[in-house]
Coordinates of N, CA and C in Angstrom, one line a residue:
M1 N 118.3 97.2 114.5 CA 117.9 96.6 114.4 C 116.2 96.5 113.7
K2 N 116.6 96.3 112.3 CA 115.5 96.9 111.7 C 113.8 96.4 112.2
K3 N 113.5 96.7 111.6 CA 111.7 96.5 111.9 C 111.5 95.7 110.4
I4 N 110.3 94.5 110.9 CA 109.8 93.6 110.4 C 108.4 93.3 110.7
T5 N 108.1 92.7 110.0 CA 106.5 92.6 109.6 C 106.2 91.1 110.5
I6 N 105.3 90.3 111.2 CA 105.3 89.1 111.9 C 103.9 89.0 111.8
A7 N 104.1 87.3 110.7 CA 102.4 86.8 110.6 C 102.2 85.5 111.9
I8 N 101.4 85.7 112.4 CA 101.2 84.7 113.1 C 99.8 83.6 112.9
D9 N 99.4 83.0 112.1 CA 98.7 81.6 111.9 C 98.5 81.1 112.7
G10 N 97.0 80.2 112.1 CA 97.2 78.9 112.9 C 95.8 78.3 113.4
H11 N 95.3 77.6 113.4 CA 94.0 77.1 114.5 C 93.1 77.4 115.2
S12 N 92.0 77.6 115.7 CA 91.7 78.8 116.6 C 91.9 77.9 118.3
S13 N 91.8 78.8 118.8 CA 92.0 77.9 120.3 C 93.1 77.6 120.5
C14 N 94.8 77.9 119.8 CA 95.9 77.8 119.7 C 96.6 78.3 120.3
G15 N 95.8 79.4 120.8 CA 97.0 80.5 121.5 C 97.8 80.8 120.7
K16 N 97.2 81.3 119.6 CA 98.4 83.0 118.9 C 98.0 83.6 118.8
S17 N 96.6 84.3 119.7 CA 96.9 85.7 120.1 C 97.7 86.3 121.4
T18 N 97.7 85.3 122.3 CA 98.4 85.2 123.8 C 100.0 85.2 123.3
M19 N 100.5 84.8 122.7 CA 101.3 84.6 121.9 C 102.2 85.7 121.2
A20 N 101.3 86.3 120.0 CA 101.3 87.4 119.2 C 101.4 88.5 120.2
K21 N 100.9 88.5 121.3 CA 100.2 89.9 122.5 C 101.6 90.3 123.2
D22 N 101.9 88.8 123.8 CA 102.7 89.3 125.0 C 104.7 89.1 124.2
L23 N 104.6 88.7 122.7 CA 105.7 88.8 122.1 C 105.8 90.9 120.9
A24 N 104.9 91.7 121.0 CA 104.6 92.0 120.3 C 104.8 93.4 121.6
R25 N 104.5 92.9 123.1 CA 105.5 93.7 123.7 C 106.3 93.2 124.1
E26 N 106.7 92.3 124.4 CA 108.0 92.1 124.7 C 108.8 93.3 123.7
V27 N 108.6 93.1 122.5 CA 110.1 93.8 121.2 C 109.5 95.1 121.0
G28 N 108.2 95.5 121.6 CA 107.6 97.3 121.5 C 107.0 97.5 119.6
Y29 N 106.6 96.3 119.8 CA 105.5 95.9 117.9 C 104.1 96.7 118.8
I30 N 103.7 96.6 117.3 CA 101.7 97.0 117.5 C 101.4 95.6 117.4
Y31 N 100.2 95.0 118.0 CA 99.9 94.0 118.3 C 98.6 94.1 116.9
V32 N 97.8 93.3 116.7 CA 96.6 93.1 115.7 C 95.9 91.8 115.4
D33 N 94.8 92.5 116.7 CA 94.2 90.7 117.1 C 93.4 90.7 115.9
T34 N 93.7 89.7 114.4 CA 92.9 90.1 113.7 C 91.1 88.5 113.5
G35 N 91.7 88.3 114.4 CA 90.5 87.0 115.1 C 90.0 88.3 115.7
A36 N 90.2 89.1 116.6 CA 88.8 89.3 117.6 C 88.2 90.5 116.4
M37 N 88.4 91.5 115.2 CA 88.4 91.7 113.7 C 86.6 90.5 113.7
Y38 N 86.8 89.9 113.3 CA 86.1 89.0 112.7 C 85.5 88.4 113.6
R39 N 85.4 88.3 114.8 CA 84.9 87.8 115.9 C 83.7 89.4 116.3
S40 N 84.6 90.8 116.1 CA 83.6 92.0 115.8 C 82.3 91.9 115.1
V41 N 82.7 91.4 114.2 CA 81.7 91.4 113.1 C 80.5 90.6 113.5
T42 N 81.0 89.3 113.9 CA 79.8 88.4 113.9 C 78.9 88.6 115.6
L43 N 79.2 90.0 116.7 CA 79.3 90.3 117.6 C 78.1 91.1 117.1
Y44 N 77.9 91.8 115.6 CA 77.1 93.1 115.1 C 76.1 92.3 115.0
A45 N 76.6 91.6 113.7 CA 75.7 90.4 113.1 C 74.1 90.3 114.0
L46 N 74.7 89.4 115.1 CA 74.4 88.3 116.3 C 73.3 89.7 116.9
R47 N 74.1 90.5 116.7 CA 73.0 91.8 117.7 C 72.1 92.9 116.8
H48 N 72.3 91.8 115.6 CA 71.1 92.6 114.5 C 70.4 92.1 113.6
N49 N 70.1 90.7 114.2 CA 69.4 89.6 113.8 C 70.0 89.3 111.9
M50 N 71.3 88.9 112.3 CA 71.6 89.3 110.8 C 72.1 87.4 110.4
F51 N 71.2 86.7 111.3 CA 72.1 85.0 111.2 C 70.5 84.6 110.6
E52 N 70.7 83.5 109.3 CA 69.2 82.6 109.7 C 69.2 81.8 110.7
S53 N 68.1 80.7 110.2 CA 67.9 79.4 111.9 C 68.7 78.7 111.6
D54 N 69.1 78.7 110.5 CA 69.8 78.2 110.2 C 71.5 77.8 110.1
G55 N 71.6 79.3 110.1 CA 72.8 80.2 111.4 C 73.6 80.9 109.5
T56 N 73.4 80.4 108.3 CA 73.9 80.9 107.5 C 73.6 82.9 107.8
V57 N 74.7 82.9 107.4 CA 74.8 84.7 106.9 C 73.7 85.2 105.7
K58 N 73.0 86.6 106.5 CA 71.7 87.2 105.2 C 73.3 87.7 104.8
T59 N 73.2 87.4 104.3 CA 74.6 88.5 103.1 C 74.4 90.4 102.4
E60 N 73.3 89.8 102.4 CA 72.4 91.2 101.9 C 72.2 92.3 102.9
A61 N 72.0 91.7 104.4 CA 72.0 93.0 105.1 C 73.4 93.2 105.6
L62 N 73.9 92.2 105.8 CA 75.5 92.3 106.4 C 76.1 93.4 105.5
K63 N 75.8 92.9 104.0 CA 76.7 93.9 103.4 C 76.4 95.4 102.7
A64 N 74.6 96.3 103.5 CA 74.4 97.1 103.6 C 75.0 97.6 105.2
E65 N 75.5 96.8 105.9 CA 75.9 97.5 107.5 C 77.4 97.7 107.3
M66 N 77.8 96.8 106.6 CA 79.6 96.9 106.3 C 79.6 98.0 106.4
P67 N 79.9 99.3 105.9 CA 80.4 100.0 106.3 C 80.4 101.2 107.8
N68 N 79.3 100.9 108.4 CA 78.8 101.3 110.5 C 79.6 100.2 110.8
I69 N 81.0 99.8 110.4 CA 80.9 98.2 111.5 C 82.7 99.1 111.5
Q70 N 83.0 99.6 112.7 CA 84.4 100.1 113.0 C 85.1 99.4 114.4
I71 N 86.3 99.0 113.8 CA 86.6 98.0 114.8 C 88.0 99.0 115.1
S72 N 88.7 98.6 116.3 CA 90.0 99.3 117.2 C 90.6 98.3 118.2
F73 N 91.3 99.1 118.6 CA 92.3 98.4 119.4 C 92.6 100.1 120.5
K74 N 92.5 99.6 122.1 CA 92.6 100.3 122.6 C 93.4 99.7 123.8
V75 N 95.3 100.1 123.8 CA 95.9 99.4 125.1 C 94.4 99.3 126.2
N76 N 94.3 98.4 127.0 CA 94.4 98.3 128.4 C 94.9 98.7 129.8
A77 N 94.9 99.9 130.0 CA 95.5 100.3 131.4 C 96.7 99.4 132.2
T78 N 95.2 97.9 133.1 CA 95.4 97.5 133.8 C 96.7 96.0 133.7
T79 N 96.1 95.4 132.0 CA 96.4 94.1 131.6 C 97.8 95.0 131.1
G80 N 97.8 96.1 130.2 CA 98.4 95.7 129.8 C 98.6 95.3 127.8
R81 N 97.4 95.1 128.2 CA 96.9 94.5 126.5 C 96.4 94.9 125.5
P82 N 96.5 95.3 124.2 CA 95.2 95.7 123.9 C 93.6 95.1 123.8
D83 N 92.7 95.7 124.2 CA 90.9 95.4 123.7 C 90.4 95.7 122.9
T84 N 89.9 95.2 122.3 CA 88.8 95.8 120.9 C 88.2 95.6 121.6
Y85 N 87.6 97.1 119.9 CA 85.7 98.2 120.6 C 85.3 98.2 119.4
L86 N 84.6 97.7 119.4 CA 83.2 97.8 118.3 C 82.6 99.5 118.3
N87 N 82.7 99.8 117.4 CA 82.6 101.5 118.0 C 82.2 102.4 118.5
G88 N 83.1 102.0 118.7 CA 83.7 102.7 120.0 C 83.4 101.8 121.5
E89 N 82.5 100.9 122.0 CA 82.2 100.3 122.9 C 83.1 98.6 123.0
R90 N 83.8 98.9 123.9 CA 84.6 97.6 124.7 C 83.8 96.4 124.5
V91 N 84.4 95.6 123.6 CA 83.6 94.3 123.3 C 84.4 93.5 123.3
E92 N 85.2 93.3 124.0 CA 87.0 92.4 124.1 C 86.1 90.7 125.2
D93 N 85.5 91.1 126.2 CA 84.7 89.5 126.6 C 83.8 89.5 125.4
E94 N 82.8 90.7 125.0 CA 81.3 89.8 124.2 C 81.8 88.6 123.5
I95 N 83.2 89.4 123.0 CA 83.9 87.9 121.4 C 84.2 86.7 121.9
R96 N 84.3 87.0 123.2 CA 85.0 85.2 123.1 C 83.2 84.2 123.3
S97 N 82.8 84.7 123.9 CA 81.5 84.2 124.4 C 81.7 82.5 122.8
L98 N 80.9 81.2 123.4 CA 80.8 80.3 122.9 C 80.0 80.6 121.2
E99 N 78.8 81.8 121.9 CA 77.6 82.1 121.1 C 78.8 83.1 119.5
V100 N 79.7 83.3 119.6 CA 80.0 84.4 119.0 C 81.1 83.5 118.1
S101 N 82.1 82.3 119.0 CA 82.0 81.4 118.2 C 81.7 80.8 117.5
N102 N 80.5 80.0 117.4 CA 79.9 79.2 116.9 C 79.1 79.7 115.6
H103 N 79.8 81.7 115.6 CA 78.8 81.7 114.0 C 80.0 82.6 113.2
V104 N 81.2 82.7 113.9 CA 82.4 83.7 113.4 C 82.9 82.8 112.0
S105 N 82.8 81.3 112.0 CA 83.0 80.4 110.7 C 83.2 81.1 109.8
P106 N 81.4 81.4 109.4 CA 80.7 81.9 108.4 C 80.5 83.1 107.8
I107 N 80.2 84.1 109.2 CA 80.7 85.8 108.5 C 82.5 86.0 108.3
A108 N 83.6 84.9 108.7 CA 84.5 84.6 108.3 C 84.7 84.3 106.7
A109 N 84.2 83.9 106.4 CA 84.1 82.7 104.8 C 83.4 84.1 104.1
V110 N 83.0 85.4 105.1 CA 82.2 86.0 103.5 C 83.4 86.8 102.7
P111 N 83.3 86.7 101.1 CA 83.8 87.7 100.6 C 84.4 88.5 100.3
F112 N 83.3 90.1 100.9 CA 83.2 91.5 101.1 C 83.6 91.4 102.7
V113 N 82.8 90.1 103.5 CA 83.7 91.2 104.8 C 85.5 91.3 105.2
R114 N 85.8 89.7 104.6 CA 87.3 89.4 104.3 C 87.7 90.4 103.5
E115 N 87.6 90.9 102.9 CA 88.2 92.5 101.7 C 88.2 93.0 102.9
A116 N 87.0 93.7 103.8 CA 87.0 94.6 103.9 C 88.0 94.8 105.7
M117 N 87.9 93.4 105.8 CA 89.0 93.5 107.0 C 90.0 93.5 106.4
V118 N 90.8 93.1 105.9 CA 92.3 92.5 105.2 C 92.6 94.0 105.1
A119 N 91.7 95.0 104.0 CA 92.3 96.5 103.9 C 92.7 97.4 105.3
Q120 N 91.8 96.9 106.0 CA 91.9 97.9 107.9 C 93.1 97.3 108.0
Q121 N 93.1 95.5 108.2 CA 95.0 95.4 108.2 C 95.7 95.8 107.9
Q122 N 95.7 95.4 107.0 CA 97.2 96.0 105.7 C 97.3 97.3 106.0
Q123 N 96.5 97.9 106.2 CA 97.0 99.4 106.7 C 96.8 99.8 108.2
M124 N 96.7 99.3 108.9 CA 97.3 98.9 109.9 C 98.6 98.8 110.1
G125 N 99.2 97.4 109.5 CA 100.7 97.7 109.6 C 101.5 97.8 108.3
R126 N 101.2 98.9 107.5 CA 102.1 99.4 106.7 C 103.1 99.5 106.6
D127 N 103.8 100.3 108.1 CA 104.8 100.8 108.9 C 105.4 99.9 109.0
K128 N 105.2 98.2 109.2 CA 105.9 97.8 109.4 C 106.3 98.4 111.2
G129 N 107.0 96.6 112.0 CA 106.9 97.0 113.1 C 105.4 96.5 113.9
V130 N 105.5 95.4 113.0 CA 103.5 94.7 113.9 C 103.7 93.4 113.3
V131 N 102.8 92.7 115.0 CA 102.2 91.5 115.1 C 101.6 91.3 114.3
M132 N 100.9 90.5 113.8 CA 99.2 90.3 113.4 C 99.1 88.5 113.1
D133 N 98.3 87.9 114.6 CA 97.4 87.1 114.1 C 96.7 86.6 113.8
G134 N 96.0 85.9 113.0 CA 94.7 85.2 112.0 C 94.6 83.2 111.7
R135 N 93.9 84.1 110.4 CA 93.7 82.3 109.3 C 94.7 83.2 108.7
D136 N 95.0 84.2 108.0 CA 95.6 83.8 105.9 C 96.6 85.3 106.5
I137 N 97.3 85.8 107.6 CA 98.2 86.7 107.3 C 99.5 86.7 106.8
G138 N 100.2 85.1 107.2 CA 100.8 85.2 106.2 C 101.3 84.7 104.7
T139 N 99.5 84.3 103.8 CA 99.4 83.7 103.2 C 98.4 85.2 102.0
V140 N 97.3 86.0 102.9 CA 97.1 87.2 101.5 C 97.3 88.5 102.1
V141 N 97.7 89.0 103.9 CA 97.4 90.0 104.1 C 99.0 90.2 103.9
F142 N 100.0 89.8 104.4 CA 101.0 89.8 104.4 C 102.1 88.8 103.9
P143 N 101.5 89.0 102.3 CA 102.5 87.8 102.1 C 104.0 88.0 102.1
D144 N 104.7 89.2 102.0 CA 105.8 89.1 102.6 C 106.8 89.3 103.8
A145 N 105.6 89.4 104.3 CA 105.9 89.4 106.3 C 107.2 88.7 105.8
E146 N 108.6 89.5 106.9 CA 110.0 88.8 107.3 C 109.6 87.2 107.8
L147 N 109.2 87.4 109.0 CA 108.5 86.3 110.0 C 106.9 85.8 109.6
K148 N 107.4 84.8 109.3 CA 105.8 84.0 109.2 C 106.0 82.2 110.1
V149 N 104.6 82.5 111.2 CA 104.9 81.5 112.1 C 103.5 80.6 112.3
F150 N 103.4 79.2 111.9 CA 102.1 78.5 111.6 C 102.2 78.1 112.5
V151 N 101.0 77.9 114.0 CA 101.0 77.1 115.2 C 100.0 76.3 115.2
T152 N 100.1 75.5 115.7 CA 98.5 74.3 115.8 C 98.8 73.5 116.9
A153 N 98.0 72.7 117.3 CA 97.7 71.9 118.0 C 96.8 71.0 118.9
S154 N 96.8 69.9 119.0 CA 95.7 69.3 119.2 C 94.2 69.2 118.9
A155 N 93.4 69.4 118.7 CA 91.7 69.5 119.0 C 92.1 69.6 120.3
E156 N 91.8 68.2 121.0 CA 91.3 68.4 122.1 C 92.7 69.1 123.8
V157 N 93.4 69.2 123.2 CA 94.0 70.9 124.0 C 93.9 71.7 123.7
R158 N 93.3 71.9 122.7 CA 92.6 73.5 122.2 C 91.2 73.7 122.6
A159 N 90.3 72.8 122.9 CA 89.5 72.6 122.7 C 89.5 72.6 125.0
L160 N 90.3 72.1 125.7 CA 90.7 72.4 126.8 C 91.0 73.5 127.4
R161 N 92.2 74.1 126.6 CA 92.8 75.5 126.6 C 91.6 76.8 126.2
R162 N 90.5 76.8 125.6 CA 89.0 77.1 125.2 C 88.1 77.1 126.9
F163 N 87.9 76.4 127.3 CA 87.1 75.6 128.0 C 87.7 76.2 129.2
D164 N 88.5 76.3 129.9 CA 89.7 77.2 131.0 C 89.6 78.2 130.8
E165 N 89.7 79.0 130.0 CA 89.9 80.3 129.3 C 88.4 80.5 129.8
L166 N 87.6 80.0 129.4 CA 86.0 80.4 129.4 C 85.7 80.1 131.1
Q167 N 86.3 79.4 131.8 CA 85.9 79.0 133.2 C 86.7 80.3 134.5
A168 N 86.9 80.1 133.6 CA 88.5 82.2 134.7 C 87.5 83.0 134.6
K169 N 86.8 83.5 133.2 CA 86.2 83.7 133.6 C 84.4 84.1 133.9
G170 N 84.6 83.4 134.4 CA 82.9 82.4 135.2 C 81.9 82.5 133.9
M171 N 82.2 82.2 132.6 CA 81.5 81.7 131.8 C 81.1 80.9 131.6
P172 N 79.8 80.2 131.2 CA 79.4 78.7 130.6 C 80.5 78.5 129.7
A173 N 80.7 76.9 129.6 CA 81.9 76.3 129.6 C 81.5 74.3 129.2
D174 N 81.0 74.3 128.5 CA 81.0 73.2 128.1 C 82.1 72.1 127.4
Y175 N 83.0 71.2 127.9 CA 83.7 70.6 127.3 C 83.6 70.1 125.6
D176 N 82.4 69.4 125.7 CA 82.2 68.3 125.0 C 81.6 69.6 123.5
D177 N 80.8 70.8 124.0 CA 80.6 71.5 123.1 C 81.6 72.4 122.4
I178 N 82.4 73.0 123.3 CA 83.8 73.1 122.9 C 84.3 72.5 121.3
L179 N 84.9 71.6 122.1 CA 85.4 70.3 120.9 C 84.5 70.5 120.1
K180 N 83.8 69.9 119.5 CA 82.8 70.1 118.6 C 82.9 70.8 117.9
N181 N 82.9 72.9 118.5 CA 82.9 73.9 117.6 C 84.9 73.8 117.2
V182 N 85.1 73.5 117.8 CA 86.6 73.3 117.1 C 87.2 72.9 116.6
Q183 N 86.6 71.8 116.5 CA 86.7 71.2 115.2 C 85.6 71.4 114.2
E184 N 84.9 72.3 114.1 CA 83.6 72.6 112.9 C 84.4 73.6 112.4
R185 N 85.1 74.5 113.0 CA 85.9 75.6 112.8 C 86.8 75.1 112.6
D186 N 87.5 74.2 112.5 CA 89.2 74.2 111.4 C 88.1 73.3 110.0
Y187 N 87.4 72.3 110.5 CA 87.1 72.5 109.2 C 86.6 73.4 107.6
I188 N 85.5 74.3 108.7 CA 85.4 75.7 108.0 C 86.4 76.6 107.4
D189 N 86.9 77.0 108.7 CA 88.4 77.2 108.4 C 89.2 77.0 107.2
S190 N 89.4 75.8 107.1 CA 90.8 74.9 106.0 C 89.6 74.8 104.6
H191 N 88.8 75.4 104.4 CA 87.8 74.5 103.7 C 87.3 75.5 102.6
R192 N 87.0 77.1 103.6 CA 86.4 78.0 102.5 C 87.0 78.3 101.6
E193 N 86.6 78.6 100.0 CA 87.0 79.6 98.8 C 87.7 80.5 99.4
V194 N 87.0 81.9 100.1 CA 88.2 82.9 100.4 C 89.1 82.8 101.1
S195 N 90.4 82.6 100.7 CA 91.5 82.7 101.8 C 91.4 81.3 102.6
P196 N 91.3 80.3 102.7 CA 91.4 79.4 103.3 C 92.6 78.8 104.8
L197 N 92.6 78.5 105.8 CA 93.7 78.3 106.1 C 94.5 77.1 105.5
R198 N 96.0 77.8 105.6 CA 96.9 77.2 105.6 C 98.2 77.9 105.4
Q199 N 98.6 77.5 106.0 CA 100.4 77.1 105.6 C 101.4 77.4 105.3
A200 N 102.0 79.0 104.5 CA 102.5 79.3 103.6 C 103.7 78.9 103.6
D201 N 104.1 78.4 102.5 CA 105.1 78.1 102.1 C 106.5 78.5 102.6
D202 N 106.6 79.4 103.1 CA 107.8 79.4 103.8 C 107.6 80.1 105.1
A203 N 107.2 79.7 105.9 CA 106.2 79.8 107.4 C 106.5 78.3 108.2
I204 N 107.4 78.9 110.0 CA 107.5 78.5 110.3 C 106.6 77.2 111.5
L205 N 106.8 75.9 111.0 CA 105.8 75.6 111.8 C 105.6 74.8 113.5
L206 N 104.5 75.7 114.3 CA 104.9 75.2 115.7 C 103.6 74.6 116.2
D207 N 103.9 73.2 116.6 CA 103.0 72.8 117.7 C 103.2 72.7 119.0
N208 N 102.1 73.6 119.5 CA 102.7 74.3 120.8 C 101.6 72.9 121.6
S209 N 101.2 72.0 121.4 CA 100.7 70.6 122.4 C 101.3 70.1 123.5
H210 N 102.2 70.2 123.2 CA 102.8 70.5 125.0 C 104.5 71.4 125.2
L211 N 103.9 72.3 124.7 CA 104.5 73.2 125.4 C 104.1 74.3 126.6
T212 N 104.9 74.6 126.9 CA 104.3 75.5 128.9 C 105.1 77.0 127.7
I213 N 104.4 77.8 128.1 CA 104.5 79.1 127.5 C 105.8 79.7 127.4
A214 N 105.9 79.4 128.6 CA 107.7 80.1 128.9 C 108.4 79.1 127.3
E215 N 108.2 78.1 127.2 CA 108.9 77.0 126.2 C 108.6 78.3 125.3
Q216 N 107.4 78.5 124.3 CA 107.2 78.7 123.8 C 107.8 80.6 123.4
K217 N 107.6 81.0 123.8 CA 108.0 82.7 124.7 C 109.3 82.3 124.0
A218 N 110.3 81.6 124.5 CA 111.5 81.8 124.3 C 112.0 81.2 122.8
W219 N 110.9 80.2 121.9 CA 111.1 80.2 120.8 C 111.3 81.0 120.3
L220 N 109.5 81.4 120.8 CA 109.8 83.1 119.4 C 110.5 83.4 119.0
M221 N 111.1 84.4 120.5 CA 112.3 85.1 120.7 C 112.9 84.9 119.5
E222 N 113.6 82.9 119.6 CA 114.8 83.2 118.7 C 113.7 83.2 116.9
Q223 N 113.3 83.1 116.8 CA 112.6 83.5 115.6 C 112.8 84.7 115.4
F224 N 112.3 85.5 115.9 CA 112.4 86.5 116.0 C 113.7 87.4 116.1
K225 N 114.2 87.1 116.4 CA 116.0 87.6 116.5 C 117.0 87.0 115.2
K226 N 116.9 85.9 114.8 CA 117.1 85.2 113.4 C 116.6 86.3 112.8
A227 N 115.4 86.4 112.3 CA 114.5 87.2 111.3 C 114.8 88.9 111.5
T228 N 115.6 89.3 112.2 CA 116.3 90.6 112.9 C 117.5 91.3 112.3
E229 N 118.0 89.9 112.6 CA 119.5 90.0 112.3 C 120.0 91.0 110.5

């Protein structure tokens, strides 16, 4: 069976990462969570006071610090899934907070941040056998990926999923705040000048609003088998 590159793009909180992680584990591929990479840069910026009071990014300060921001992934022995590390520190839980969610879209829209992250992502996937999810994997990072999937779900369904996820982790969560965040991120991600979120012409659309995890996994495995025949 030939090794391929799998690009999974889509809206925030639609389960892309879970889907990509499960597929990678099932088929023995490397998984790269690109959203976690942008969240890690956001966490670094928050910790180093790189946002103005109105939420805009202090771009000059961030640009000077970009060489000091190293992101890596290590498999968690307990979960069997990769955790995100920022400069050697495990930040998997911190980067999922609502504060990071509220600041990640402006960070992801900064051209030099995207340039740095895309270069790292392309390096990670140069030998194929990789599953990568994000906003621009099938359009910018790996336009020649053999399997591209674009995932979506209604904003209300996605907000409820994020709410449940935060509650399960014992983190503070307010459904209305989360729904507002999901809608704002959709707008910013789709309208930014650099690498806006859009479905690649050759991507397969998956609306998982009303699919179970098992149904989604079965559908994705079917697409994988078709792409590797």
